[in-house]
């Protein structure tokens, strides 16, 4: 998870390094730790360190991690010769390494030669059939070729063995949402919430999938999860606040005409509306009339 | 930092002195063959003073406390990490040629 302090630190380092100040190595370490994808910057600054023999020797044993990071960034920016050179250097240093073998498979993938990459990965899997990274790369390859059902199959098989890998559950949820298979996506998000209950973004995503599914029960559950998102974020998440208002109005429309004793209290809706108005007044006062007319349009 | 540290050391010394006084008091009571009901009032006051000084030092010396609220301004989650394990390379960025001719020199 990238917190706000880490993000500000990252941006500050990025601006500093872009404008010629030092600190490229700290920036690259921070990018590696936070797992963000800034491939063009990583490539530029990583190459500036690697091409300078003095800076390279300063790194000591960490220069090989830098080679790996720059290789992956180069593949992302389609500078395949840079990637090939980095991998060659790594191969010379670590001849029989599986990690370098994975990088070679990655290079074949980025070139687009799917069959050869598949061959390389299968040979790596023969040596170690439970290599998580290689199994995940096979899923990524299926996804890159557009074979979504194949990707889903491979990912399901992977998750049968490695049920605790929440990155994989997230990936599966996103694939299902892209294919509009919302029930299965809801199941994946439930697994994510079970393993990491304090991340509000999972609650939000689950609530949105439930809201998209529709139906009275799903809407009520969605409302509960929007509320838990608001709870976890201290009321600052505008999307969850909007979600509550929309859920309340949708539930109201579905239960129109049914017995009014079951009607839930409208306090949550009015509280959410007040909170939204306060946030808009603070941050975007010009859009306040738009908000007011939208909220009035939601029939309660 | 220096002041807090000095105050902390002073507080510890006061506590040690209070402990020594209590032991001496017990020795005195053993000589006079009376029961040891509790340390004298001066020692209790000294212990409380030492407690106050050490607590103040303990809170000042470590420096700034970090926030533990998950929704505070600096702790809130801004974005989830991008799934780097599942990164795919045939995106539209392929069409952009890199501006600088980047090469790994040796």
CSV table of C-alpha atoms in Angstrom, one decimal:
chain,number,residue,atom,x,y,z
A,1,UNK,CA,0.0,0.0,0.0
A,2,UNK,CA,1.3,3.4,-0.9
A,3,UNK,CA,0.6,5.8,1.9
A,4,UNK,CA,0.4,9.6,1.5
A,5,UNK,CA,3.8,10.3,3.1
A,6,UNK,CA,5.4,7.7,0.9
A,7,UNK,CA,3.8,9.2,-2.2
A,8,UNK,CA,4.9,12.7,-1.3
A,9,UNK,CA,8.4,11.4,-0.6
A,10,UNK,CA,8.4,9.6,-4.0
A,11,UNK,CA,7.3,12.7,-5.8
A,12,UNK,CA,9.8,14.9,-4.1
A,13,UNK,CA,12.7,12.5,-4.9
A,14,UNK,CA,11.4,12.3,-8.5
A,15,UNK,CA,11.4,16.1,-9.0
A,16,UNK,CA,14.8,16.3,-7.3
A,17,UNK,CA,16.4,13.6,-9.5
A,18,UNK,CA,14.7,15.0,-12.7
A,19,UNK,CA,16.2,18.4,-12.1
A,20,UNK,CA,19.7,17.1,-11.7
A,21,UNK,CA,20.0,16.9,-8.0
A,22,UNK,CA,21.4,13.7,-6.5
A,23,UNK,CA,19.5,10.9,-4.9
A,24,UNK,CA,18.9,8.7,-7.9
A,25,UNK,CA,19.7,5.6,-5.9
A,26,UNK,CA,17.3,6.4,-3.1
A,27,UNK,CA,14.6,7.1,-5.7
A,28,UNK,CA,15.2,3.7,-7.3
A,29,UNK,CA,15.1,2.0,-4.0
A,30,UNK,CA,11.8,3.7,-3.1
A,31,UNK,CA,10.3,2.7,-6.4
A,32,UNK,CA,11.4,-0.9,-5.8
A,33,UNK,CA,9.9,-0.9,-2.3
A,34,UNK,CA,6.6,0.7,-3.2
A,35,UNK,CA,6.3,-1.4,-6.4
A,36,UNK,CA,5.1,1.5,-8.5
A,37,UNK,CA,5.5,1.4,-12.3
A,38,UNK,CA,7.6,4.4,-13.3
A,39,UNK,CA,9.6,2.6,-16.0
A,40,UNK,CA,10.8,5.6,-18.1
A,41,UNK,CA,12.2,7.4,-15.0
A,42,UNK,CA,13.7,4.2,-13.7
A,43,UNK,CA,15.3,3.5,-17.0
A,44,UNK,CA,16.8,7.0,-17.4
A,45,UNK,CA,18.2,7.3,-13.9
A,46,UNK,CA,19.2,3.7,-13.6
A,47,UNK,CA,21.2,3.9,-16.8
A,48,UNK,CA,22.8,7.1,-15.6
A,49,UNK,CA,24.1,5.2,-12.6
A,50,UNK,CA,25.1,2.0,-14.4
A,51,UNK,CA,26.9,3.9,-17.2
A,52,UNK,CA,29.1,5.7,-14.6
A,53,UNK,CA,31.7,3.2,-13.4
A,54,UNK,CA,32.4,5.1,-10.2
A,55,UNK,CA,28.8,5.2,-9.2
A,56,UNK,CA,28.4,1.6,-10.1
A,57,UNK,CA,31.3,0.5,-7.9
A,58,UNK,CA,29.8,2.6,-5.1
A,59,UNK,CA,26.7,0.3,-5.0
A,60,UNK,CA,28.6,-2.8,-4.2
A,61,UNK,CA,26.6,-6.0,-4.3
A,62,UNK,CA,23.4,-4.1,-4.9
A,63,UNK,CA,24.3,-3.3,-8.5
A,64,UNK,CA,22.9,-6.6,-9.6
A,65,UNK,CA,19.5,-5.7,-8.2
A,66,UNK,CA,19.8,-2.5,-10.1
A,67,UNK,CA,20.6,-4.4,-13.3
A,68,UNK,CA,17.5,-6.4,-12.8
A,69,UNK,CA,15.3,-3.4,-12.2
A,70,UNK,CA,16.7,-1.5,-15.2
A,71,UNK,CA,16.2,-4.6,-17.4
A,72,UNK,CA,12.5,-4.8,-16.5
A,73,UNK,CA,12.1,-1.1,-17.0
A,74,UNK,CA,13.8,-1.3,-20.3
A,75,UNK,CA,11.4,-4.0,-21.4
A,76,UNK,CA,8.5,-1.9,-20.4
A,77,UNK,CA,9.8,1.0,-22.5
A,78,UNK,CA,10.5,-1.3,-25.4
A,79,UNK,CA,14.3,-0.6,-25.3
A,80,UNK,CA,15.0,-4.3,-25.9
A,81,UNK,CA,18.7,-4.0,-26.6
A,82,UNK,CA,19.3,-2.3,-23.2
A,83,UNK,CA,17.4,-5.1,-21.6
A,84,UNK,CA,19.4,-7.7,-23.5
A,85,UNK,CA,22.7,-6.1,-22.4
A,86,UNK,CA,21.6,-6.0,-18.8
A,87,UNK,CA,20.6,-9.7,-18.9
A,88,UNK,CA,23.9,-10.6,-20.5
A,89,UNK,CA,25.8,-8.9,-17.7
A,90,UNK,CA,23.7,-10.7,-15.1
A,91,UNK,CA,24.2,-14.0,-16.9
A,92,UNK,CA,27.9,-13.6,-16.9
A,93,UNK,CA,27.9,-13.0,-13.1
A,94,UNK,CA,25.3,-15.6,-12.2
A,95,UNK,CA,25.5,-18.3,-14.8
A,96,UNK,CA,23.0,-20.9,-13.6
A,97,UNK,CA,20.6,-18.6,-11.9
A,98,UNK,CA,16.8,-19.2,-12.1
A,99,UNK,CA,16.2,-15.5,-11.4
A,100,UNK,CA,18.2,-14.6,-14.6
A,101,UNK,CA,16.2,-17.4,-16.4
A,102,UNK,CA,13.0,-15.7,-15.4
A,103,UNK,CA,14.4,-12.4,-16.8
A,104,UNK,CA,15.1,-14.1,-20.1
A,105,UNK,CA,11.6,-15.4,-20.3
A,106,UNK,CA,10.4,-11.9,-19.6
A,107,UNK,CA,12.5,-10.6,-22.4
A,108,UNK,CA,11.0,-13.2,-24.8
A,109,UNK,CA,7.5,-12.1,-23.6
A,110,UNK,CA,8.2,-8.4,-24.3
A,111,UNK,CA,9.5,-9.2,-27.7
A,112,UNK,CA,6.2,-10.9,-28.4
A,113,UNK,CA,7.5,-14.4,-29.1
A,114,UNK,CA,4.9,-16.1,-26.9
A,115,UNK,CA,5.8,-19.7,-27.9
A,116,UNK,CA,9.4,-19.4,-27.0
A,117,UNK,CA,8.6,-17.7,-23.7
A,118,UNK,CA,6.2,-20.5,-23.0
A,119,UNK,CA,9.0,-23.0,-23.7
A,120,UNK,CA,11.4,-21.1,-21.4
A,121,UNK,CA,8.8,-21.0,-18.6
A,122,UNK,CA,8.0,-24.7,-18.9
A,123,UNK,CA,11.6,-25.6,-18.6
A,124,UNK,CA,11.9,-23.5,-15.5
A,125,UNK,CA,8.8,-25.2,-14.1
A,126,UNK,CA,10.3,-28.6,-14.7
A,127,UNK,CA,13.1,-27.8,-12.3
A,128,UNK,CA,10.8,-26.3,-9.7
A,129,UNK,CA,7.1,-26.9,-10.3
A,130,UNK,CA,6.0,-24.5,-7.6
A,131,UNK,CA,7.8,-21.4,-8.7
A,132,UNK,CA,5.3,-18.7,-8.0
A,133,UNK,CA,6.7,-16.0,-10.2
A,134,UNK,CA,6.8,-18.2,-13.3
A,135,UNK,CA,3.3,-19.4,-12.7
A,136,UNK,CA,2.2,-15.8,-12.5
A,137,UNK,CA,4.1,-14.9,-15.6
A,138,UNK,CA,2.2,-17.6,-17.5
A,139,UNK,CA,-1.1,-16.0,-16.4
A,140,UNK,CA,0.2,-12.6,-17.6
A,141,UNK,CA,1.2,-14.1,-20.9
A,142,UNK,CA,-2.3,-15.5,-21.4
A,143,UNK,CA,-3.7,-12.1,-20.5
A,144,UNK,CA,-1.4,-10.3,-22.9
A,145,UNK,CA,-2.4,-12.5,-25.8
A,146,UNK,CA,-6.1,-11.7,-25.1
A,147,UNK,CA,-6.9,-15.2,-23.9
A,148,UNK,CA,-8.9,-14.2,-20.9
A,149,UNK,CA,-10.5,-17.6,-20.2
A,150,UNK,CA,-7.1,-19.3,-20.3
A,151,UNK,CA,-5.7,-16.7,-17.9
A,152,UNK,CA,-8.7,-17.3,-15.6
A,153,UNK,CA,-8.1,-21.1,-15.7
A,154,UNK,CA,-4.4,-20.8,-15.0
A,155,UNK,CA,-5.0,-18.3,-12.2
A,156,UNK,CA,-7.6,-20.5,-10.6
A,157,UNK,CA,-5.2,-23.4,-10.6
A,158,UNK,CA,-2.5,-21.2,-9.1
A,159,UNK,CA,-4.8,-20.0,-6.4
A,160,UNK,CA,-5.7,-23.6,-5.5
A,161,UNK,CA,-2.1,-24.0,-4.4
A,162,UNK,CA,-1.3,-20.5,-3.2
A,163,UNK,CA,-4.5,-19.4,-1.6
A,164,UNK,CA,-2.8,-16.6,0.4
A,165,UNK,CA,-1.5,-14.6,-2.5
A,166,UNK,CA,-3.7,-11.5,-2.4
A,167,UNK,CA,-2.1,-10.0,-5.5
A,168,UNK,CA,-3.4,-12.9,-7.4
A,169,UNK,CA,-6.9,-12.6,-6.0
A,170,UNK,CA,-6.9,-9.0,-6.9
A,171,UNK,CA,-5.8,-9.8,-10.5
A,172,UNK,CA,-8.5,-12.4,-10.7
A,173,UNK,CA,-11.1,-10.0,-9.5
A,174,UNK,CA,-10.0,-7.4,-12.0
A,175,UNK,CA,-10.1,-9.9,-14.9
A,176,UNK,CA,-13.6,-11.0,-13.9
A,177,UNK,CA,-14.8,-7.4,-13.7
A,178,UNK,CA,-13.4,-6.8,-17.1
A,179,UNK,CA,-15.4,-9.8,-18.4
A,180,UNK,CA,-18.5,-8.6,-16.5
A,181,UNK,CA,-18.6,-11.8,-14.4
A,182,UNK,CA,-19.5,-9.9,-11.3
A,183,UNK,CA,-20.6,-12.8,-9.1
A,184,UNK,CA,-17.2,-14.4,-9.4
A,185,UNK,CA,-15.5,-11.0,-8.9
A,186,UNK,CA,-17.5,-10.5,-5.7
A,187,UNK,CA,-16.2,-13.8,-4.4
A,188,UNK,CA,-12.6,-12.7,-5.1
A,189,UNK,CA,-13.1,-9.4,-3.3
A,190,UNK,CA,-14.6,-11.3,-0.4
A,191,UNK,CA,-11.4,-13.3,-0.1
A,192,UNK,CA,-9.4,-10.1,-0.2
A,193,UNK,CA,-11.4,-8.5,2.5
A,194,UNK,CA,-11.1,-11.6,4.6
A,195,UNK,CA,-7.3,-11.5,4.4
A,196,UNK,CA,-6.8,-7.8,4.6
A,197,UNK,CA,-9.8,-6.3,6.4
A,198,UNK,CA,-8.2,-2.9,7.1
A,199,UNK,CA,-7.7,-1.8,3.5
A,200,UNK,CA,-10.7,0.4,2.6
A,201,UNK,CA,-10.1,0.2,-1.1
A,202,UNK,CA,-11.2,-3.5,-1.1
A,203,UNK,CA,-14.4,-2.7,0.7
A,204,UNK,CA,-15.1,0.0,-1.8
A,205,UNK,CA,-14.5,-2.2,-4.8
A,206,UNK,CA,-16.6,-5.0,-3.3
A,207,UNK,CA,-19.4,-2.5,-2.6
A,208,UNK,CA,-19.3,-1.3,-6.2
A,209,UNK,CA,-19.4,-4.8,-7.6
A,210,UNK,CA,-22.4,-5.6,-5.4
A,211,UNK,CA,-24.1,-2.3,-6.5
A,212,UNK,CA,-23.5,-3.2,-10.1
A,213,UNK,CA,-25.1,-6.7,-9.6
A,214,UNK,CA,-28.2,-5.0,-8.3
A,215,UNK,CA,-31.1,-6.7,-6.5
A,216,UNK,CA,-32.4,-5.7,-3.0
A,217,UNK,CA,-30.1,-7.9,-0.9
A,218,UNK,CA,-27.0,-6.9,-2.9
A,219,UNK,CA,-27.9,-3.3,-2.6
A,220,UNK,CA,-28.3,-3.6,1.2
A,221,UNK,CA,-24.9,-5.4,1.5
A,222,UNK,CA,-23.3,-2.8,-0.8
A,223,UNK,CA,-24.6,0.0,1.5
A,224,UNK,CA,-23.1,-1.8,4.5
A,225,UNK,CA,-19.7,-2.0,2.7
A,226,UNK,CA,-19.8,1.6,1.6
A,227,UNK,CA,-20.4,2.5,5.3
A,228,UNK,CA,-17.5,0.4,6.4
A,229,UNK,CA,-15.3,2.2,3.8
A,230,UNK,CA,-16.4,5.5,5.2
A,231,UNK,CA,-15.6,4.2,8.7
A,232,UNK,CA,-12.1,3.0,7.7
A,233,UNK,CA,-11.2,6.3,5.8
A,234,UNK,CA,-12.6,8.6,8.5
A,235,UNK,CA,-15.3,10.0,6.2
A,236,UNK,CA,-12.9,11.3,3.6
A,237,UNK,CA,-13.8,9.0,0.7
A,238,UNK,CA,-16.2,10.9,-1.5
A,239,UNK,CA,-16.9,7.9,-3.6
A,240,UNK,CA,-18.2,5.9,-0.7
A,241,UNK,CA,-20.4,8.8,0.4
A,242,UNK,CA,-21.9,9.0,-3.1
A,243,UNK,CA,-22.3,5.3,-3.0
A,244,UNK,CA,-24.4,5.5,0.2
A,245,UNK,CA,-26.7,8.1,-1.4
A,246,UNK,CA,-27.2,6.1,-4.6
A,247,UNK,CA,-27.7,2.9,-2.6
A,248,UNK,CA,-30.4,4.5,-0.4
A,249,UNK,CA,-32.2,5.8,-3.4
A,250,UNK,CA,-32.0,2.5,-5.3
A,251,UNK,CA,-33.3,0.6,-2.3
A,252,UNK,CA,-36.1,3.1,-1.9
A,253,UNK,CA,-37.1,2.6,-5.5
A,254,UNK,CA,-37.1,-1.1,-5.2
A,255,UNK,CA,-39.1,-1.2,-1.9
A,256,UNK,CA,-41.6,1.4,-3.1
A,257,UNK,CA,-45.0,0.2,-2.1
A,258,UNK,CA,-43.8,-2.5,0.4
A,259,UNK,CA,-44.6,-2.2,4.0
A,260,UNK,CA,-43.0,0.9,5.4
A,261,UNK,CA,-42.2,-0.6,8.8
A,262,UNK,CA,-39.1,-2.3,7.3
A,263,UNK,CA,-37.9,1.0,6.0
A,264,UNK,CA,-34.4,1.8,7.2
A,265,UNK,CA,-33.7,5.1,8.9
A,266,UNK,CA,-32.9,7.9,6.5
A,267,UNK,CA,-30.3,9.3,8.8
A,268,UNK,CA,-27.4,7.6,7.0
A,269,UNK,CA,-28.5,9.2,3.7
A,270,UNK,CA,-28.8,12.7,5.2
A,271,UNK,CA,-25.5,12.4,7.0
A,272,UNK,CA,-23.8,11.3,3.9
A,273,UNK,CA,-25.3,14.2,2.0
A,274,UNK,CA,-24.2,16.7,4.6
A,275,UNK,CA,-20.7,15.3,4.6
A,276,UNK,CA,-20.6,15.5,0.8
A,277,UNK,CA,-21.7,19.1,0.9
A,278,UNK,CA,-19.1,20.0,3.4
A,279,UNK,CA,-16.3,18.3,1.3
A,280,UNK,CA,-17.5,20.1,-1.8
A,281,UNK,CA,-17.7,23.5,-0.1
A,282,UNK,CA,-14.1,23.0,1.0
A,283,UNK,CA,-12.5,21.6,-2.1
A,284,UNK,CA,-14.7,22.6,-5.1
A,285,UNK,CA,-17.1,25.3,-4.2
A,286,UNK,CA,-18.0,26.0,-7.8
A,287,UNK,CA,-19.4,22.5,-8.2
A,288,UNK,CA,-21.7,22.8,-5.1
A,289,UNK,CA,-24.9,23.7,-7.1
A,290,UNK,CA,-24.3,20.6,-9.3
A,291,UNK,CA,-24.0,18.5,-6.2
A,292,UNK,CA,-27.1,19.9,-4.7
A,293,UNK,CA,-29.2,19.4,-7.8
A,294,UNK,CA,-27.9,15.8,-8.2
A,295,UNK,CA,-28.7,15.0,-4.6
A,296,UNK,CA,-32.2,16.4,-5.0
A,297,UNK,CA,-32.7,14.3,-8.1
A,298,UNK,CA,-32.1,11.1,-6.1
A,299,UNK,CA,-35.6,10.4,-5.0
A,300,UNK,CA,-35.6,9.1,-1.4
B,1,UNK,CA,17.6,16.1,23.3
B,2,UNK,CA,20.4,16.9,25.7
B,3,UNK,CA,18.1,18.5,28.3
B,4,UNK,CA,15.6,15.6,28.1
B,5,UNK,CA,18.5,13.1,28.5
B,6,UNK,CA,19.9,15.0,31.5
B,7,UNK,CA,16.5,15.2,33.1
B,8,UNK,CA,16.1,11.4,32.6
B,9,UNK,CA,19.4,10.7,34.2
B,10,UNK,CA,18.6,13.0,37.1
B,11,UNK,CA,15.2,11.2,37.5
B,12,UNK,CA,16.9,7.8,37.6
B,13,UNK,CA,19.4,9.1,40.2
B,14,UNK,CA,16.6,10.3,42.4
B,15,UNK,CA,14.9,6.9,42.2
B,16,UNK,CA,18.1,5.2,43.1
B,17,UNK,CA,18.5,7.6,46.1
B,18,UNK,CA,15.0,6.8,47.2
B,19,UNK,CA,15.7,3.1,47.0
B,20,UNK,CA,18.9,3.5,49.1
B,21,UNK,CA,17.0,5.6,51.7
B,22,UNK,CA,14.4,2.9,52.0
B,23,UNK,CA,17.0,0.2,52.5
B,24,UNK,CA,18.7,2.4,55.2
B,25,UNK,CA,15.3,3.0,56.8
B,26,UNK,CA,14.6,-0.7,57.0
B,27,UNK,CA,18.0,-1.2,58.5
B,28,UNK,CA,17.2,1.4,61.1
B,29,UNK,CA,13.9,-0.3,61.9
B,30,UNK,CA,15.6,-3.7,62.2
B,31,UNK,CA,17.9,-2.1,64.9
B,32,UNK,CA,14.9,-0.6,66.7
B,33,UNK,CA,12.9,-3.9,66.1
B,34,UNK,CA,9.8,-2.4,64.7
B,35,UNK,CA,7.6,-3.5,61.8
B,36,UNK,CA,8.3,-2.2,58.3
B,37,UNK,CA,4.9,-0.8,57.3
B,38,UNK,CA,6.0,1.4,54.6
B,39,UNK,CA,8.7,3.9,53.5
B,40,UNK,CA,8.7,7.3,55.2
B,41,UNK,CA,6.8,10.2,53.5
B,42,UNK,CA,9.9,11.8,52.3
B,43,UNK,CA,10.9,8.7,50.3
B,44,UNK,CA,7.4,8.5,48.8
B,45,UNK,CA,7.6,12.1,47.7
B,46,UNK,CA,11.0,11.5,46.3
B,47,UNK,CA,9.7,8.4,44.3
B,48,UNK,CA,6.9,10.5,42.9
B,49,UNK,CA,9.3,13.2,41.8
B,50,UNK,CA,11.6,10.7,40.2
B,51,UNK,CA,8.6,9.2,38.4
B,52,UNK,CA,7.5,12.5,37.0
B,53,UNK,CA,11.0,13.4,35.8
B,54,UNK,CA,11.6,10.0,34.2
B,55,UNK,CA,8.2,10.1,32.4
B,56,UNK,CA,8.8,13.5,31.0
B,57,UNK,CA,12.3,12.4,29.8
B,58,UNK,CA,10.8,9.2,28.3
B,59,UNK,CA,8.3,11.2,26.3
B,60,UNK,CA,10.7,14.0,25.1
B,61,UNK,CA,13.9,12.1,24.3
B,62,UNK,CA,12.6,9.7,21.5
B,63,UNK,CA,11.4,12.7,19.4
B,64,UNK,CA,8.4,13.0,17.3
B,65,UNK,CA,5.7,10.4,17.7
B,66,UNK,CA,4.3,8.8,14.5
B,67,UNK,CA,0.6,8.8,13.9
B,68,UNK,CA,-1.2,5.5,14.2
B,69,UNK,CA,-4.6,6.5,12.8
B,70,UNK,CA,-5.1,4.7,9.4
B,71,UNK,CA,-7.1,7.7,8.1
B,72,UNK,CA,-4.8,10.4,9.2
B,73,UNK,CA,-3.5,12.7,6.5
B,74,UNK,CA,-0.1,11.0,6.4
B,75,UNK,CA,-1.1,7.4,6.9
B,76,UNK,CA,-4.0,7.2,4.5
B,77,UNK,CA,-3.6,4.7,1.6
B,78,UNK,CA,-3.3,6.6,-1.6
B,79,UNK,CA,-3.1,3.7,-4.0
B,80,UNK,CA,-2.7,0.0,-4.0
B,81,UNK,CA,0.6,-1.3,-5.4
B,82,UNK,CA,0.3,-2.1,-9.1
B,83,UNK,CA,0.4,-5.8,-9.7
B,84,UNK,CA,4.0,-5.9,-10.9
B,85,UNK,CA,4.0,-9.7,-11.1
B,86,UNK,CA,1.3,-9.6,-13.7
B,87,UNK,CA,2.7,-6.7,-15.7
B,88,UNK,CA,2.2,-7.1,-19.4
B,89,UNK,CA,4.3,-5.5,-22.0
B,90,UNK,CA,2.1,-5.1,-25.0
B,91,UNK,CA,0.5,-1.8,-24.1
B,92,UNK,CA,0.2,1.3,-26.2
B,93,UNK,CA,3.5,2.6,-24.8
B,94,UNK,CA,5.2,0.4,-27.3
B,95,UNK,CA,4.3,2.8,-30.1
B,96,UNK,CA,6.2,5.6,-28.4
B,97,UNK,CA,9.9,5.6,-29.3
B,98,UNK,CA,12.2,6.7,-26.5
B,99,UNK,CA,13.5,10.2,-26.8
B,100,UNK,CA,17.0,9.5,-25.8
B,101,UNK,CA,19.1,6.9,-27.5
B,102,UNK,CA,19.6,4.8,-24.4
B,103,UNK,CA,22.3,2.3,-24.4
B,104,UNK,CA,24.1,0.4,-21.6
B,105,UNK,CA,27.7,1.4,-22.1
B,106,UNK,CA,30.5,-0.4,-20.5
